[in-house]
Every structure is written in structure tokens, then in C-alpha cells.
Amino acid sequence: MKTFDVITPIKALDFDELSIQEQNLVEIARDATYRSYAPYSHFRVGAAILLSNGEVVTGANQENAAYPSGTCAERSACFYAHAQYPDARFLKIAIAARGTDGEFVTEPAAPCGACRQALLEYETLAGAPVEILLAGRDKVYRLESVRSTLPLAFDSF
Ligand SMILES: [Zn+2]
């Protein structure tokens, strides 16, 4: 028997350590939280995807009285991005969240498993790592790829 470790490198940065482009993407994701529809969880998430054509597409969680019918910010953003710009590659995604108190969360919120799987599809299409920025109130986690968040991912065979 062999064992092996799967490592997910995460860089924790102060907001002002981000590039201007990254700061802008985080701010756009934060703005998107205000377009969340979250009457049930009151947890408001925004996502902003930078595409290879220079466009930034946003999403926000959209809840539904029939809970499984709603969707997360990340999936609303990635499906909309690919539906609008099918020829553009995903470059980066920033994700921000506000808690039930309405304030931006201190600890960055990470995408759920379903969103990681959905984002992986577009990273695979892009043919290159899609950087993830998880924005807390004062710090940002930078992850090098979607795949790094999804060890032993299910992929197309
Ligand atoms: Zn999700």
C-alpha cells in the first residue's frame, strides 16, 4: 500500500498585496453580493469572472422557496459567462460573501463542491489554471487553480 498527500497551496494576502486587476475583480465580486437574492439563508455571495476577452461577468446566489432550485453565485456567474461568451476562456474568479449580519465575512468563504465541479469544467475548457480569489473582509486567499480545490476530481474521460 502507498499513501500520498494532495496539497492545496493557498496564499493568504492582505487586500493591498493584490494586483490592481485582482483588487478590481474582488471589488466587483463584493458589489455583486448586493444583487444576491437570499431571503432564506441571508448569506449573500457574489462572484466575478475575468474572461480572456477582457469582460468581467458577475453572479450572485439566487435562492428559491424550493431550495434545490436555487443556485450559488459561482454557478450563476460561470453559466452566464459561458452562455454569453462561449469562445472566451476563464482567467480568474473572485468570490466574496456577506454574512447574516450584512457585513463581509472575516474568513473567506469557499465554493461548495458543486460549484468547484462546475468551475472545473470551464478551467478544463480554458486549458490553463483559473486562479481563485476568496475575499474576506481584510484578507484574500489566492488559490492557483480550480483543480487544486477538488482533489481526485471527476473529469471527462
Ligand atoms: Zn456553490
mmCIF file of C-alpha atoms and ligand atoms in Angstrom:
data_model
loop_
_atom_site.group_PDB
_atom_site.id
_atom_site.type_symbol
_atom_site.label_atom_id
_atom_site.label_comp_id
_atom_site.label_asym_id
_atom_site.label_seq_id
_atom_site.Cartn_x
_atom_site.Cartn_y
_atom_site.Cartn_z
ATOM 1 C CA MET A 1 0.000 0.000 0.000
ATOM 2 C CA LYS A 2 1.104 3.512 -0.706
ATOM 3 C CA THR A 3 -0.248 6.722 0.696
ATOM 4 C CA PHE A 4 0.130 10.125 -0.822
ATOM 5 C CA ASP A 5 -0.860 13.632 0.128
ATOM 6 C CA VAL A 6 -2.799 16.015 -2.037
ATOM 7 C CA ILE A 7 -1.693 19.563 -1.368
ATOM 8 C CA THR A 8 -3.749 22.686 -1.976
ATOM 9 C CA PRO A 9 -1.434 25.675 -1.866
ATOM 10 C CA ILE A 10 -3.221 28.756 -0.547
ATOM 11 C CA LYS A 11 -1.695 32.197 -0.307
ATOM 12 C CA ALA A 12 -3.222 34.485 2.312
ATOM 13 C CA LEU A 13 -2.802 38.103 1.303
ATOM 14 C CA ASP A 14 -3.820 41.476 2.550
ATOM 15 C CA PHE A 15 -6.086 43.256 0.091
ATOM 16 C CA ASP A 16 -3.360 45.727 -0.844
ATOM 17 C CA GLU A 17 -0.985 42.893 -1.720
ATOM 18 C CA LEU A 18 -3.224 42.015 -4.673
ATOM 19 C CA SER A 19 -2.541 43.426 -8.115
ATOM 20 C CA ILE A 20 -4.774 46.297 -9.187
ATOM 21 C CA GLN A 21 -6.550 43.907 -11.556
ATOM 22 C CA GLU A 22 -7.184 41.485 -8.691
ATOM 23 C CA GLN A 23 -8.352 44.266 -6.373
ATOM 24 C CA ASN A 24 -10.812 45.369 -9.048
ATOM 25 C CA LEU A 25 -12.106 41.832 -9.500
ATOM 26 C CA VAL A 26 -12.603 41.446 -5.745
ATOM 27 C CA GLU A 27 -14.457 44.767 -5.578
ATOM 28 C CA ILE A 28 -16.721 43.665 -8.429
ATOM 29 C CA ALA A 29 -17.449 40.408 -6.584
ATOM 30 C CA ARG A 30 -18.211 42.392 -3.420
ATOM 31 C CA ASP A 31 -20.597 44.626 -5.371
ATOM 32 C CA ALA A 32 -22.295 41.526 -6.773
ATOM 33 C CA THR A 33 -23.242 40.404 -3.246
ATOM 34 C CA TYR A 34 -25.763 43.255 -3.277
ATOM 35 C CA ARG A 35 -27.553 41.555 -6.183
ATOM 36 C CA SER A 36 -27.894 38.318 -4.260
ATOM 37 C CA TYR A 37 -31.415 37.016 -3.690
ATOM 38 C CA ALA A 38 -31.099 35.274 -0.342
ATOM 39 C CA PRO A 39 -34.358 35.601 1.588
ATOM 40 C CA TYR A 40 -33.849 32.183 3.210
ATOM 41 C CA SER A 41 -30.170 31.970 4.191
ATOM 42 C CA HIS A 42 -29.469 35.720 4.313
ATOM 43 C CA PHE A 43 -25.957 34.716 3.225
ATOM 44 C CA ARG A 44 -25.125 36.874 0.240
ATOM 45 C CA VAL A 45 -22.430 35.726 -2.159
ATOM 46 C CA GLY A 46 -21.038 37.442 -5.222
ATOM 47 C CA ALA A 47 -18.699 36.118 -7.875
ATOM 48 C CA ALA A 48 -16.822 37.873 -10.656
ATOM 49 C CA ILE A 49 -15.128 36.038 -13.507
ATOM 50 C CA LEU A 50 -12.457 37.683 -15.634
ATOM 51 C CA LEU A 51 -12.544 36.329 -19.169
ATOM 52 C CA SER A 52 -9.858 36.261 -21.835
ATOM 53 C CA ASN A 53 -11.811 38.812 -23.896
ATOM 54 C CA GLY A 54 -11.476 41.328 -21.054
ATOM 55 C CA GLU A 55 -15.097 41.057 -19.971
ATOM 56 C CA VAL A 56 -15.973 40.540 -16.316
ATOM 57 C CA VAL A 57 -19.136 38.547 -15.684
ATOM 58 C CA THR A 58 -20.756 38.534 -12.275
ATOM 59 C CA GLY A 59 -23.141 36.266 -10.467
ATOM 60 C CA ALA A 60 -24.880 36.237 -7.119
ATOM 61 C CA ASN A 61 -26.635 33.470 -5.253
ATOM 62 C CA GLN A 62 -30.275 33.133 -6.231
ATOM 63 C CA GLU A 63 -32.369 31.231 -3.722
ATOM 64 C CA ASN A 64 -35.748 29.645 -4.217
ATOM 65 C CA ALA A 65 -38.566 28.546 -1.932
ATOM 66 C CA ALA A 66 -37.854 25.061 -3.285
ATOM 67 C CA TYR A 67 -34.272 25.164 -2.026
ATOM 68 C CA PRO A 68 -32.575 22.903 -4.597
ATOM 69 C CA SER A 69 -33.962 25.080 -7.401
ATOM 70 C CA GLY A 70 -31.750 27.984 -6.402
ATOM 71 C CA THR A 71 -28.119 28.315 -7.307
ATOM 72 C CA CYS A 72 -24.880 29.681 -5.951
ATOM 73 C CA ALA A 73 -23.091 32.833 -7.053
ATOM 74 C CA GLU A 74 -20.261 30.895 -8.649
ATOM 75 C CA ARG A 75 -22.529 28.792 -10.849
ATOM 76 C CA SER A 76 -24.766 31.701 -11.793
ATOM 77 C CA ALA A 77 -21.598 33.527 -12.898
ATOM 78 C CA CYS A 78 -19.935 30.696 -14.772
ATOM 79 C CA PHE A 79 -23.047 29.568 -16.615
ATOM 80 C CA TYR A 80 -23.884 33.128 -17.574
ATOM 81 C CA ALA A 81 -20.291 33.784 -18.661
ATOM 82 C CA HIS A 82 -20.150 30.784 -20.933
ATOM 83 C CA ALA A 83 -23.656 31.391 -22.269
ATOM 84 C CA GLN A 84 -22.723 34.968 -23.178
ATOM 85 C CA TYR A 85 -19.126 34.434 -24.312
ATOM 86 C CA PRO A 86 -18.688 30.796 -25.336
ATOM 87 C CA ASP A 87 -15.371 31.499 -27.069
ATOM 88 C CA ALA A 88 -13.746 33.271 -24.125
ATOM 89 C CA ARG A 89 -11.559 31.469 -21.625
ATOM 90 C CA PHE A 90 -11.917 31.895 -17.887
ATOM 91 C CA LEU A 91 -8.839 33.532 -16.369
ATOM 92 C CA LYS A 92 -9.727 34.309 -12.755
ATOM 93 C CA ILE A 93 -12.688 34.240 -10.420
ATOM 94 C CA ALA A 94 -13.166 36.295 -7.289
ATOM 95 C CA ILE A 95 -15.736 35.331 -4.667
ATOM 96 C CA ALA A 96 -16.992 37.482 -1.799
ATOM 97 C CA ALA A 97 -19.673 36.940 0.814
ATOM 98 C CA ARG A 98 -21.663 38.854 3.401
ATOM 99 C CA GLY A 99 -22.981 37.058 6.439
ATOM 100 C CA THR A 100 -26.372 37.221 8.104
ATOM 101 C CA ASP A 101 -25.289 40.456 9.823
ATOM 102 C CA GLY A 102 -24.869 42.051 6.388
ATOM 103 C CA GLU A 103 -21.120 42.508 6.858
ATOM 104 C CA PHE A 104 -18.433 40.981 4.691
ATOM 105 C CA VAL A 105 -17.256 37.746 6.237
ATOM 106 C CA THR A 106 -13.980 37.763 8.140
ATOM 107 C CA GLU A 107 -12.949 34.324 6.947
ATOM 108 C CA PRO A 108 -13.135 33.958 3.164
ATOM 109 C CA ALA A 109 -15.962 31.703 2.016
ATOM 110 C CA ALA A 110 -15.024 28.857 -0.311
ATOM 111 C CA PRO A 111 -17.130 27.478 -3.163
ATOM 112 C CA CYS A 112 -19.299 24.443 -2.451
ATOM 113 C CA GLY A 113 -18.443 21.135 -4.073
ATOM 114 C CA ALA A 114 -20.983 21.529 -6.877
ATOM 115 C CA CYS A 115 -19.523 24.905 -7.821
ATOM 116 C CA ARG A 116 -15.987 23.547 -7.776
ATOM 117 C CA GLN A 117 -17.098 20.827 -10.175
ATOM 118 C CA ALA A 118 -18.868 23.339 -12.428
ATOM 119 C CA LEU A 119 -15.877 25.679 -12.439
ATOM 120 C CA LEU A 120 -13.541 22.786 -13.205
ATOM 121 C CA GLU A 121 -15.396 22.246 -16.467
ATOM 122 C CA TYR A 122 -14.521 25.771 -17.591
ATOM 123 C CA GLU A 123 -10.957 25.503 -16.344
ATOM 124 C CA THR A 124 -10.594 22.366 -18.447
ATOM 125 C CA LEU A 125 -12.070 24.216 -21.429
ATOM 126 C CA ALA A 126 -9.652 27.088 -20.825
ATOM 127 C CA GLY A 127 -6.712 24.695 -20.957
ATOM 128 C CA ALA A 128 -4.959 26.621 -18.193
ATOM 129 C CA PRO A 129 -5.377 27.156 -14.462
ATOM 130 C CA VAL A 130 -8.147 29.523 -13.394
ATOM 131 C CA GLU A 131 -6.991 31.455 -10.349
ATOM 132 C CA ILE A 132 -9.454 31.769 -7.478
ATOM 133 C CA LEU A 133 -9.565 34.740 -5.118
ATOM 134 C CA LEU A 134 -11.595 34.174 -1.958
ATOM 135 C CA ALA A 135 -12.236 37.529 -0.374
ATOM 136 C CA GLY A 136 -12.716 38.051 3.330
ATOM 137 C CA ARG A 137 -13.200 41.472 4.830
ATOM 138 C CA ASP A 138 -9.490 42.141 5.317
ATOM 139 C CA LYS A 139 -7.692 39.215 3.718
ATOM 140 C CA VAL A 140 -7.868 37.310 0.488
ATOM 141 C CA TYR A 141 -6.951 33.699 -0.192
ATOM 142 C CA ARG A 142 -5.425 33.114 -3.597
ATOM 143 C CA LEU A 143 -5.638 29.585 -4.991
ATOM 144 C CA GLU A 144 -3.739 28.679 -8.112
ATOM 145 C CA SER A 145 -6.461 26.683 -9.833
ATOM 146 C CA VAL A 146 -9.912 25.184 -9.538
ATOM 147 C CA ARG A 147 -8.388 21.722 -9.748
ATOM 148 C CA SER A 148 -6.374 22.423 -6.606
ATOM 149 C CA THR A 149 -9.665 22.716 -4.704
ATOM 150 C CA LEU A 150 -11.014 19.416 -5.960
ATOM 151 C CA PRO A 151 -8.648 16.503 -5.344
ATOM 152 C CA LEU A 152 -9.411 13.419 -7.421
ATOM 153 C CA ALA A 153 -11.903 15.418 -9.419
ATOM 154 C CA PHE A 154 -14.357 13.698 -11.687
ATOM 155 C CA ASP A 155 -13.336 14.680 -15.176
ATOM 156 C CA SER A 156 -14.344 13.824 -18.704
ATOM 157 C CA PHE A 157 -12.899 10.526 -19.825
HETATM 158 ZN ZN ZN B 1 -21.895 26.536 -4.783
#
